[in-house]
Coordinates of C-alpha atoms in Angstrom, one line a residue:
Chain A
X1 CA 90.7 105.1 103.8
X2 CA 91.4 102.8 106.7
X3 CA 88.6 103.1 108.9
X4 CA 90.1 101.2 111.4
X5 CA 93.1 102.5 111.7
X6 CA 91.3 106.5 111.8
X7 CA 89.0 104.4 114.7
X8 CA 91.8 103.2 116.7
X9 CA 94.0 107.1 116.8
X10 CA 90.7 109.1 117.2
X11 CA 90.1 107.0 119.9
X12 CA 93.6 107.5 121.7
X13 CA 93.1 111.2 120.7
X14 CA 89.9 111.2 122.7
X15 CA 91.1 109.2 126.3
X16 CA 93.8 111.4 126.0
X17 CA 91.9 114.7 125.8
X18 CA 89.2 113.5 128.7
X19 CA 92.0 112.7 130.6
X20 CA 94.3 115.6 130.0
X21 CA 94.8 118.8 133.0
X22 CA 92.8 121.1 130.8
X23 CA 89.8 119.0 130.6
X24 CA 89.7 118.8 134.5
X25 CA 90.2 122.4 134.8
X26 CA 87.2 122.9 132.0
X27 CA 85.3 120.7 134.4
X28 CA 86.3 122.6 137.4
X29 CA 85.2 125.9 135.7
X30 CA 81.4 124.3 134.3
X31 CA 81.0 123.5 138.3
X32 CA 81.4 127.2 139.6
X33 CA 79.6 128.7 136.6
X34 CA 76.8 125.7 137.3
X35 CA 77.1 126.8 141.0
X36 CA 76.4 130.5 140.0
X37 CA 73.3 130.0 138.2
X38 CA 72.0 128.0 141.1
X39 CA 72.7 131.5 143.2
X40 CA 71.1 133.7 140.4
X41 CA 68.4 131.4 139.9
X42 CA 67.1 132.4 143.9
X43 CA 66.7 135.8 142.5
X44 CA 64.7 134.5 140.0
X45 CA 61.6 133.7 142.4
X46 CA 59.0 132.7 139.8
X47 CA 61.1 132.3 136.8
X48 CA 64.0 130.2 138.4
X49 CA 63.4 127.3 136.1
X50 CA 63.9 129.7 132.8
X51 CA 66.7 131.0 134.5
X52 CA 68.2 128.2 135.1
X53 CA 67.8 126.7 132.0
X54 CA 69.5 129.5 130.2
X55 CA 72.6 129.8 132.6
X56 CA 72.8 125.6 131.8
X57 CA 72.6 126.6 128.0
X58 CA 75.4 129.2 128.4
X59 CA 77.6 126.8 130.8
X60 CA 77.3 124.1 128.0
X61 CA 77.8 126.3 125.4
X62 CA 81.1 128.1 126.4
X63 CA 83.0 125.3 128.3
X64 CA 82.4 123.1 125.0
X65 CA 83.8 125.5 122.8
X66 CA 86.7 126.5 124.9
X67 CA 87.1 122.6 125.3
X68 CA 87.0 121.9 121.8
X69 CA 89.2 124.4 120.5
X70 CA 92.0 124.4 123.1
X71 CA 92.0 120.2 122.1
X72 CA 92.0 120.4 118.5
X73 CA 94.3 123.1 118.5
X74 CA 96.8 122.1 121.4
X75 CA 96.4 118.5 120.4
X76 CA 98.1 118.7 116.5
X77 CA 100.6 121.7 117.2
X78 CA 102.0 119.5 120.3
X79 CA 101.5 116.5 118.3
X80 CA 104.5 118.5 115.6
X81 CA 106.7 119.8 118.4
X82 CA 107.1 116.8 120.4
X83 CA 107.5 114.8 117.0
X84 CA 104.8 112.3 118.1
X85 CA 103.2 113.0 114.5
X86 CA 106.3 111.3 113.1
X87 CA 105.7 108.2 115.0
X88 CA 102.5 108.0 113.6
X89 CA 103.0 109.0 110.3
X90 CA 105.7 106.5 109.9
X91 CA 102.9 104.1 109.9
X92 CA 100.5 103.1 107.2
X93 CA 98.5 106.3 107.7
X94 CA 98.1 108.9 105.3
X95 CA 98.4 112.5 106.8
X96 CA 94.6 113.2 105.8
X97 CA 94.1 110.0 108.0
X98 CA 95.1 111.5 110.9
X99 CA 93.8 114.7 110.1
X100 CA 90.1 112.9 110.2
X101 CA 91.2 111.0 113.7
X102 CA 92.0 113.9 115.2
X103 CA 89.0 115.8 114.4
X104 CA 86.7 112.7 115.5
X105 CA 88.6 112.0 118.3
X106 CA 88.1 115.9 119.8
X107 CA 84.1 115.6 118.5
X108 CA 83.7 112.4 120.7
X109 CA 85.9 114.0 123.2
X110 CA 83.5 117.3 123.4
X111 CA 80.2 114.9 123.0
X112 CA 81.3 113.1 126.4
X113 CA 82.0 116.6 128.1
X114 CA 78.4 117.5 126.9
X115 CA 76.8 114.1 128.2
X116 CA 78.3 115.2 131.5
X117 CA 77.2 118.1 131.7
X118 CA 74.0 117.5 130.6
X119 CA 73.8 114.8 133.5
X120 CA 74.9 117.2 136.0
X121 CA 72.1 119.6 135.4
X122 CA 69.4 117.0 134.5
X123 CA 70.5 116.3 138.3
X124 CA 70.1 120.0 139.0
X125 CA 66.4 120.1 137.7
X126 CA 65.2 117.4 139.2
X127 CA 66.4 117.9 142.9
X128 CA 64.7 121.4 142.1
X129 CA 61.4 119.9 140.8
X130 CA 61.5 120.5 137.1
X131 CA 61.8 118.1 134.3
X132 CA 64.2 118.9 130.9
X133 CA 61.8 119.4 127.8
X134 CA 62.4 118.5 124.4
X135 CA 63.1 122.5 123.2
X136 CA 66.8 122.0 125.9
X137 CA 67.7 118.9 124.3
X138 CA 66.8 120.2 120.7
X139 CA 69.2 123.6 121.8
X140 CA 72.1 121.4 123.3
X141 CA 71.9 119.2 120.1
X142 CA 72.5 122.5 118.0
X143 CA 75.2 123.9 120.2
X144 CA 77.1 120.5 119.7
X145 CA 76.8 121.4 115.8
X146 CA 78.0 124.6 116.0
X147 CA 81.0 123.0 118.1
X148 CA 81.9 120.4 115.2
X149 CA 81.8 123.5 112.8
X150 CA 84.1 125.6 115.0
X151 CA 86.6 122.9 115.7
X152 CA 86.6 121.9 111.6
X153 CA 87.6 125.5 111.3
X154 CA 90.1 124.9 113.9
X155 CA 91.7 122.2 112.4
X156 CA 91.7 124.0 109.3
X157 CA 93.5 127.4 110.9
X158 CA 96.1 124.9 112.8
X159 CA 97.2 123.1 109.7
X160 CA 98.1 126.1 108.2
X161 CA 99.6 128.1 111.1
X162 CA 100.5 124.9 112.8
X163 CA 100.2 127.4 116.1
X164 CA 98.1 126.3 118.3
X165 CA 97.9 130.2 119.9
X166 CA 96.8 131.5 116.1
X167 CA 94.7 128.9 115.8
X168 CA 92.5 129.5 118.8
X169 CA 92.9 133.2 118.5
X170 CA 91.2 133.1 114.7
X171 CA 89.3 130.4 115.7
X172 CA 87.5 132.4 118.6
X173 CA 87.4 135.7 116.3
X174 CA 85.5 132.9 114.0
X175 CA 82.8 132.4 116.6
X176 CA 82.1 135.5 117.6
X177 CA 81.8 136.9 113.5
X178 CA 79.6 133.5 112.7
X179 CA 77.4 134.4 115.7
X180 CA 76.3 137.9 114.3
X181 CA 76.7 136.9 110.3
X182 CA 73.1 137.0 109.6
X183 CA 72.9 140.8 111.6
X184 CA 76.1 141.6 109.9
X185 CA 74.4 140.9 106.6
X186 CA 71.4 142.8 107.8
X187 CA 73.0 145.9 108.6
X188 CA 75.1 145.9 105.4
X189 CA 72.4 145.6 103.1
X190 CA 71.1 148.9 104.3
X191 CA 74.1 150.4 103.7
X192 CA 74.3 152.5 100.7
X193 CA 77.8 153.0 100.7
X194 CA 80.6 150.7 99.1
X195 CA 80.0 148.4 102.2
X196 CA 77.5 147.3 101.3
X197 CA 79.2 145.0 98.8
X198 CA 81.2 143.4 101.3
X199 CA 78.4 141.6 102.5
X200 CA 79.8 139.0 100.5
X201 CA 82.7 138.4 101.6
X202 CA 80.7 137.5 105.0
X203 CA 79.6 134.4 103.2
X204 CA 82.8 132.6 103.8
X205 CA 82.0 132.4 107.0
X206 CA 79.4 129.8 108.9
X207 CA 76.2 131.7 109.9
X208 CA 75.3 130.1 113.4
X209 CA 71.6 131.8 113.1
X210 CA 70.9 129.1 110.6
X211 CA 70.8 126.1 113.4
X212 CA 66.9 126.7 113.9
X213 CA 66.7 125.1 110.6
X214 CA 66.9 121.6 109.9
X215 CA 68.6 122.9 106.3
X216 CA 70.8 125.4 108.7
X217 CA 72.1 121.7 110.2
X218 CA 72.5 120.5 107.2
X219 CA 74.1 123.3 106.0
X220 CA 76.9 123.6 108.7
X221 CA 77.7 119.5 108.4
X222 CA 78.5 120.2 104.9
X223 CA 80.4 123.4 105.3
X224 CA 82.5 121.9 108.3
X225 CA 83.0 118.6 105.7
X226 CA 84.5 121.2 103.2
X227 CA 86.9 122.9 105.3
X228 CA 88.0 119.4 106.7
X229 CA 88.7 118.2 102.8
X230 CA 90.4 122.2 103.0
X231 CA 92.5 121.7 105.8
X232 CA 93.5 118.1 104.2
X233 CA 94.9 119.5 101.6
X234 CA 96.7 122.3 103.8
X235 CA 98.2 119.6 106.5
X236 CA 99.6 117.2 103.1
X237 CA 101.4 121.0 102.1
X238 CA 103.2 121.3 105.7
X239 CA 106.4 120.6 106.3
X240 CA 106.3 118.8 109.5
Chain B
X1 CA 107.9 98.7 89.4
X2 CA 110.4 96.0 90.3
X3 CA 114.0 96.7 91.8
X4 CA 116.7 94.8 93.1
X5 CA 115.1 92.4 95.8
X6 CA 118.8 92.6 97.6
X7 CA 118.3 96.1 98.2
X8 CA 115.8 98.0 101.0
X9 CA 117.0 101.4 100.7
X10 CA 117.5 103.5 97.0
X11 CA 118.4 107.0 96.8
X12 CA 119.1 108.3 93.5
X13 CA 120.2 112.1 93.0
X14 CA 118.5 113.3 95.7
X15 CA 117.7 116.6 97.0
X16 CA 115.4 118.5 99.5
X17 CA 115.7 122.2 100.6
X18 CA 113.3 123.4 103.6
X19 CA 111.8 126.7 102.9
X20 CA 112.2 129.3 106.0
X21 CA 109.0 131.8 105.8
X22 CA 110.7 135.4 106.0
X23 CA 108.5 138.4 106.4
X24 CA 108.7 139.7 102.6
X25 CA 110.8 136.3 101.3
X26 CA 110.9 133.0 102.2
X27 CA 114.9 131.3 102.2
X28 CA 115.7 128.2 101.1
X29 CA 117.9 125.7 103.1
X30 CA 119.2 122.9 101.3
X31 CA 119.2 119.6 103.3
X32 CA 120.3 117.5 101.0
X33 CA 122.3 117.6 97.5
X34 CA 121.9 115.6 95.2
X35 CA 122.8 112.3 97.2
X36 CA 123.0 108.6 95.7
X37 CA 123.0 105.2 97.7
X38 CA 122.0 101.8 98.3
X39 CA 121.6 99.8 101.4
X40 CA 121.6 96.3 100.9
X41 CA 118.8 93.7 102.8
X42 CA 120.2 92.7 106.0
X43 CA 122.9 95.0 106.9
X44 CA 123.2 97.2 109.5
X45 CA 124.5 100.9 107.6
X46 CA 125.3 104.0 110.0
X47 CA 124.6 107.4 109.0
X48 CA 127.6 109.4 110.4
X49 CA 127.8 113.4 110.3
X50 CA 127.9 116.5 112.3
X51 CA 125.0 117.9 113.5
X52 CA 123.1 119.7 110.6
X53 CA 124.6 117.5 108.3
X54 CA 121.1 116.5 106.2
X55 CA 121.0 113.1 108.5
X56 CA 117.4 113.2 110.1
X57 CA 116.1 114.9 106.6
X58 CA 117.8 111.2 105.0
X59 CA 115.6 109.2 107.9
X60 CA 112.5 111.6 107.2
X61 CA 112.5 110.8 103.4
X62 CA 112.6 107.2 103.8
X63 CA 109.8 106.7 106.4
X64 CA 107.2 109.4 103.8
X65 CA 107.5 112.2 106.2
X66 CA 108.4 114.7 103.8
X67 CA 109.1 114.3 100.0
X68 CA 111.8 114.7 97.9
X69 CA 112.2 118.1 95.8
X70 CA 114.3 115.8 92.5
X71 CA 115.6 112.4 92.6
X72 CA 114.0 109.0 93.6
X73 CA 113.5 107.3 96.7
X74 CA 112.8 103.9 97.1
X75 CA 112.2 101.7 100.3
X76 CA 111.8 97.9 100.2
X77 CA 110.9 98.5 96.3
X78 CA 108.4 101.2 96.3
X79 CA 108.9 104.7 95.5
X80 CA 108.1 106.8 98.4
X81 CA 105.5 109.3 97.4
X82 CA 102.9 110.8 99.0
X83 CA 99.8 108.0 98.1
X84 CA 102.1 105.4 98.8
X85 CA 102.3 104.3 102.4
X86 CA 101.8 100.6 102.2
X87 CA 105.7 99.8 102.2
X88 CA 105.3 101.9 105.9
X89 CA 103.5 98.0 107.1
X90 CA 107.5 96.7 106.8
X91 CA 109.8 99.9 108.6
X92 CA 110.0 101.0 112.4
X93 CA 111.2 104.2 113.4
X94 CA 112.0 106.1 115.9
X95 CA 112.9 109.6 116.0
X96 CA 115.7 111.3 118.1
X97 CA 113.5 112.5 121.2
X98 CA 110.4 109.9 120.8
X99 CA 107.2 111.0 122.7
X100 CA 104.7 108.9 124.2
X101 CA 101.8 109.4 126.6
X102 CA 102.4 110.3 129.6
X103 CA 99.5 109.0 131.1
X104 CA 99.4 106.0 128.8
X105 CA 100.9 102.7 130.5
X106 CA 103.8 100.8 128.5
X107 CA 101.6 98.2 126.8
X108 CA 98.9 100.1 126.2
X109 CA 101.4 102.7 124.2
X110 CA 102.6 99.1 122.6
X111 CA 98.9 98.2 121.4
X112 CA 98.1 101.5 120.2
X113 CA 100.9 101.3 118.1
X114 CA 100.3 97.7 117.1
X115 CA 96.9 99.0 115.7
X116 CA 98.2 101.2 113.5
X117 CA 99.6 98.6 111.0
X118 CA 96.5 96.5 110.7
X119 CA 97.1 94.0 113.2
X120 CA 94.4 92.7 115.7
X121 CA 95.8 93.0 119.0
X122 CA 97.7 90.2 120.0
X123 CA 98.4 90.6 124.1
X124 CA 101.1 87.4 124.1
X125 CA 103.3 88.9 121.0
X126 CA 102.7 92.8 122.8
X127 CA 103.9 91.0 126.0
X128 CA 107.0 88.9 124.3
X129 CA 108.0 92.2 122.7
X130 CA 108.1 93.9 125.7
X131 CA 110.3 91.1 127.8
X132 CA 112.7 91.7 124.5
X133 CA 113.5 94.9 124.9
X134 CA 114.0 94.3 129.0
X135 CA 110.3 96.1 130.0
X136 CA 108.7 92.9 130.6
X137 CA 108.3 94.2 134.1
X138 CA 106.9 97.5 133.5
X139 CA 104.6 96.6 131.4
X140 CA 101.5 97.9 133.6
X141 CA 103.5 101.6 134.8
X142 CA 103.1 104.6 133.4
X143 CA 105.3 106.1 131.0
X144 CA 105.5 109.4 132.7
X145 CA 107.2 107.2 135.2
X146 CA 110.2 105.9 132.8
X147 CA 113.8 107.4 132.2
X148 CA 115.1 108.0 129.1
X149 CA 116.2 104.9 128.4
X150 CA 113.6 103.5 129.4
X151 CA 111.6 105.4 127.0
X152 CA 114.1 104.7 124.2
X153 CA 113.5 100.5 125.0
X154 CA 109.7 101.1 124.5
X155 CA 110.4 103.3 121.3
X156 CA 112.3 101.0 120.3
X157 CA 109.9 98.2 121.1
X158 CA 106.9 99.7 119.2
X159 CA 109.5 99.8 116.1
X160 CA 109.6 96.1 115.9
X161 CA 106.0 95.1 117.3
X162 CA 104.8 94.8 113.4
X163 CA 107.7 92.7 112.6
X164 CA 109.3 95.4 110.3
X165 CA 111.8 94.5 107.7
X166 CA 113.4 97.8 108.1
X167 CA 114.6 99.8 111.1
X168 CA 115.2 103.4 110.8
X169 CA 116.6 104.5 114.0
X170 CA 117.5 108.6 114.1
X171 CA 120.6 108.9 116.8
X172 CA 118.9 105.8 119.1
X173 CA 121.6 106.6 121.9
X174 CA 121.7 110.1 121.6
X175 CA 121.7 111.0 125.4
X176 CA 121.7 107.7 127.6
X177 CA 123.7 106.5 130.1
X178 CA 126.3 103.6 128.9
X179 CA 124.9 101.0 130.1
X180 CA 121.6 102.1 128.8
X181 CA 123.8 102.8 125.4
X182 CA 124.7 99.0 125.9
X183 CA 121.5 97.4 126.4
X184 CA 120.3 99.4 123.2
X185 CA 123.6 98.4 120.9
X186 CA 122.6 94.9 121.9
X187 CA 119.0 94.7 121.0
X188 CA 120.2 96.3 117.9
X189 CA 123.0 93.6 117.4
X190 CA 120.0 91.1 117.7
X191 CA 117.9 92.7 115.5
X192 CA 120.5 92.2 112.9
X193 CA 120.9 88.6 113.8
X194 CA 117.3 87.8 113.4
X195 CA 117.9 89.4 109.8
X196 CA 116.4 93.0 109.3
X197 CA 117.7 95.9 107.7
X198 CA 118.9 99.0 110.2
X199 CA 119.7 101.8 109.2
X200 CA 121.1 104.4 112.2
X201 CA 122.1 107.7 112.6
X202 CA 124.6 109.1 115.1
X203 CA 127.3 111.4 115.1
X204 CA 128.8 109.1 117.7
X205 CA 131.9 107.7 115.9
X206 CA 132.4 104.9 118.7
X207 CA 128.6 103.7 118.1
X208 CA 128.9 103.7 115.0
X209 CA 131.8 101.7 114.3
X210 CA 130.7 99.4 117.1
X211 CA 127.7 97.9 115.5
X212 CA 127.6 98.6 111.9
X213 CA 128.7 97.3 109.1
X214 CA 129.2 100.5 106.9
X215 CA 129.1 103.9 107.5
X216 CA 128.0 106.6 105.0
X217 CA 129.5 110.1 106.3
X218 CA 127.7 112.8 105.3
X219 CA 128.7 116.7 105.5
X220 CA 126.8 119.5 104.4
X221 CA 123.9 117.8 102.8
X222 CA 126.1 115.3 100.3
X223 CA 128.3 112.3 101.1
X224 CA 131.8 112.8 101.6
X225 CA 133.1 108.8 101.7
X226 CA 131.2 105.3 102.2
X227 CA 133.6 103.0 104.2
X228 CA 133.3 99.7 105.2
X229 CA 133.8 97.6 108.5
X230 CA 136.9 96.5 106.9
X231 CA 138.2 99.8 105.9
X232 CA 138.3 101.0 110.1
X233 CA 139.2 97.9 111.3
X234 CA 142.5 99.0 109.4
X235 CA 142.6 102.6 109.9
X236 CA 140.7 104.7 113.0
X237 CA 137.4 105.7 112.1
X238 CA 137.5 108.9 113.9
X239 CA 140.2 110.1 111.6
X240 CA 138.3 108.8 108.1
X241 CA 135.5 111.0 109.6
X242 CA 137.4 113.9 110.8
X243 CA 139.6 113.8 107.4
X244 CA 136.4 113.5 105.0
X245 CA 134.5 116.5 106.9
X246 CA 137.3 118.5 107.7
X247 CA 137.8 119.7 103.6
X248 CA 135.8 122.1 101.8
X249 CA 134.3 121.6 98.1

């Protein structure tokens, strides 16, 4: 593996992603939803710091993941239709190569969204008074895990669809199923019909209630390592 | 294994077929047929058929973009596999409609793709290469700024900035204006001077003939003749081709 070489195209994956008309509009959309919570946050009267807090949360949450998707996604099926992929292809770099560049180029990519956004409401807090505690930075350094395992499954949906459309629309149907696995799970297992068997089949998915863990981390880093090595093997399959 | 130093390119009974996904069967397309040839270090060998033909599919199997289904192909004497891409350090390419950045200004496209053959940026050659192809004085614009053939010099210029042996060019003229299409043939001419291999498609019989020094024609996925400079010097080009695609098997 050339490290360097994965280095220097995750790298031109990730200016071009901060730079690209989505990410502006992403940015556009975290201001008004950041502006909203300022608005519901008067309401709050006594709680306005909570409230605040979890409007940030949601804000961070949801424009990363839209962020992250729409790149991974957009980024390799445009990458095939414009035949860019050939021009880099046709260079000492293995397809699997490029498959790990562009899935560290959209984590760096989403990690500098998050650092922004971050800033913007550390600014928030303390024009209003309040100081960020250790639990919000411990909850946006899950969320940003739960973004690297959405956007490995991602890469994996869009190196075998190579559609960036099917890809974000399994991917999202991926997030909202890994967000309820473990009540999924919970509900089946009281079933005493046939269902109740299919409870396994939810294990294929990643279980996002598991990031309160240090082992749930762990966990999702290794599943989203899998379904990179997965999506490898998918991507050297395509016809391109 | 060893091969002939004298020659870059090897097919040997070659064939691909591209599988179209039906909804209850897939159907197969064959490319290519069972196709045998050699092109010899330092010559300049044009790929001539209609469109269809199995020409880009010939370009995509010698720079490891897809993979032969039988036969052997060998580039600067390695067989092109899938685990093999170290023989990709000594061939540019360039596909039909190449793609860059928009946002991305001509030498930084240049470095990026400097970088990806192991090279530690070197501004003065990225520079030189630039003034080569005649965008010495964009160096610094943006590419979403550039016409066509403007596009096609920096394609063309990211081709040669590792110092390739072989150039793979897929239909390099394929929509310019003429004296874009001039400018082009030249730096072509020159790359042949300064001793690489090129290999170009077109199913432009006057390009062809003007710069190469044999033409493979190739119809329905197999080659129909192989002719040499010498062969249309005597008789029109346009009617070997015409006459050579015009039969059926």
């Amino acid at each position: 593996m050339k490290i360097r070489s994965i280095k220097n195209i995750a790298m031109e994956f990730a200016k071009e992603s901060t730079g690209s008309k989505f990410s502006y509009i992403v940015f556009f959309f975290v201001i008004i939803l950041l502006y909203f919570s300022l608005i519901i946050s008067i309401m709050a009267v006594q709680e306005e710091k909570k409230v605040l807090s979890d409007f940030f949360i949601a804000t961070t949450h949801l424009s990363l993941f839209i962020f992250a998707i729409f790149s991974m996604s957009v980024g390799i099926s445009s990458d095939i239709e414009t035949k860019r992929i050939y021009m880099i292809l046709s260079r000492p770099i293995k397809r699997y190569e490029y498959l790990i560049a562009r899935a560290i180029g959209v984590y760096f990519s989403s990690f500098l969204l998050l650092v922004l956004i971050t800033l913007l409401c550390v600014i928030i807090f303390v024009i209003k008074g309040y100081f960020i505690d250790f639990v919000y930075l411990r909850t946006l350094f899950l969320i940003f895990i739960k973004i690297i395992n959405i956007t490995s499954l991602t890469l994996l949906f869009v190196s075998i669809t190579s559609s960036a459309f099917t890809s974000i629309a399994i991917s999202v149907m991926m997030w909202f199923v890994a967000n309820f696995v473990s009540e999924l799970k919970f509900a089946l297992s009281k079933s005493d019909s046939f269902l109740a068997y299919t409870k396994y089949f939810l294990y294929i998915f990643p279980d996002f209630s598991l990031t309160s863990t240090l082992w749930g981390n762990l966990y999702l880093i290794i599943y989203s390592f899998f379904i990179i090595i997965l999506a490898s093997y998918f991507f050297n399959k395509m016809e391109i | 294994m060893k091969k002939n130093e004298n020659t870059a390119v090897e097919f040997e009974n070659v064939s691909k077929s591209y599988k179209i996904k039906g909804f209850l069967k897939n159907k197969e397309i064959r490319a290519i047929d069972d196709i045998s040839f050699k092109i010899n270090t330092g010559e300049i060998v044009g790929l001539l058929g209609l469109n269809g033909a199995g020409k880009t599919t010939i370009i995509k199997l010698i720079c490891g973009l897809i993979f032969s289904d039988s036969g052997k192909v060998s580039v600067l004497n390695s067989y092109v596999n899938l685990r093999e891409v170290g023989y990709k350090t000594k061939i540019g390419y360039i596909p039909e409609i190449p793609y860059f950045y928009p946002f991305s200004k001509a030498i930084e496209t240049l470095e990026f793709y400097y970088s990806l053959s192991f090279l530690d940026i070197d501004k003065d050659k990225i520079e030189k290469t630039l003034v080569s192809v005649g965008l010495g004085d964009k160096k610094y614009d943006k590419i979403k700024n550039f016409s066509k053939g403007m596009m096609q010099k920096l394609a063309i210029a990211c081709s040669i900035i590792h110092n390739p042996q072989l150039l793979v060019y897929d239909e390099p003229t394929s929509g310019l204006d003429p004296l874009s299409i001039r400018e082009i043939r030249n730096i072509i001419v020159k790359l042949k001077e300064e001793g690489k291999t090129v290999l170009i498609s077109s199913h432009s019989i006057s390009e062809v003939e003007k710069i190469c020094d044999r033409v493979i024609i190739i119809h329905k996925g197999r080659i129909r003749k192989t002719i040499e400079k010498s062969q249309w010097l005597n008789d029109d080009l346009e009617k070997i081709f015409v006459d050579s695609v015009s039969y059926e098997n």
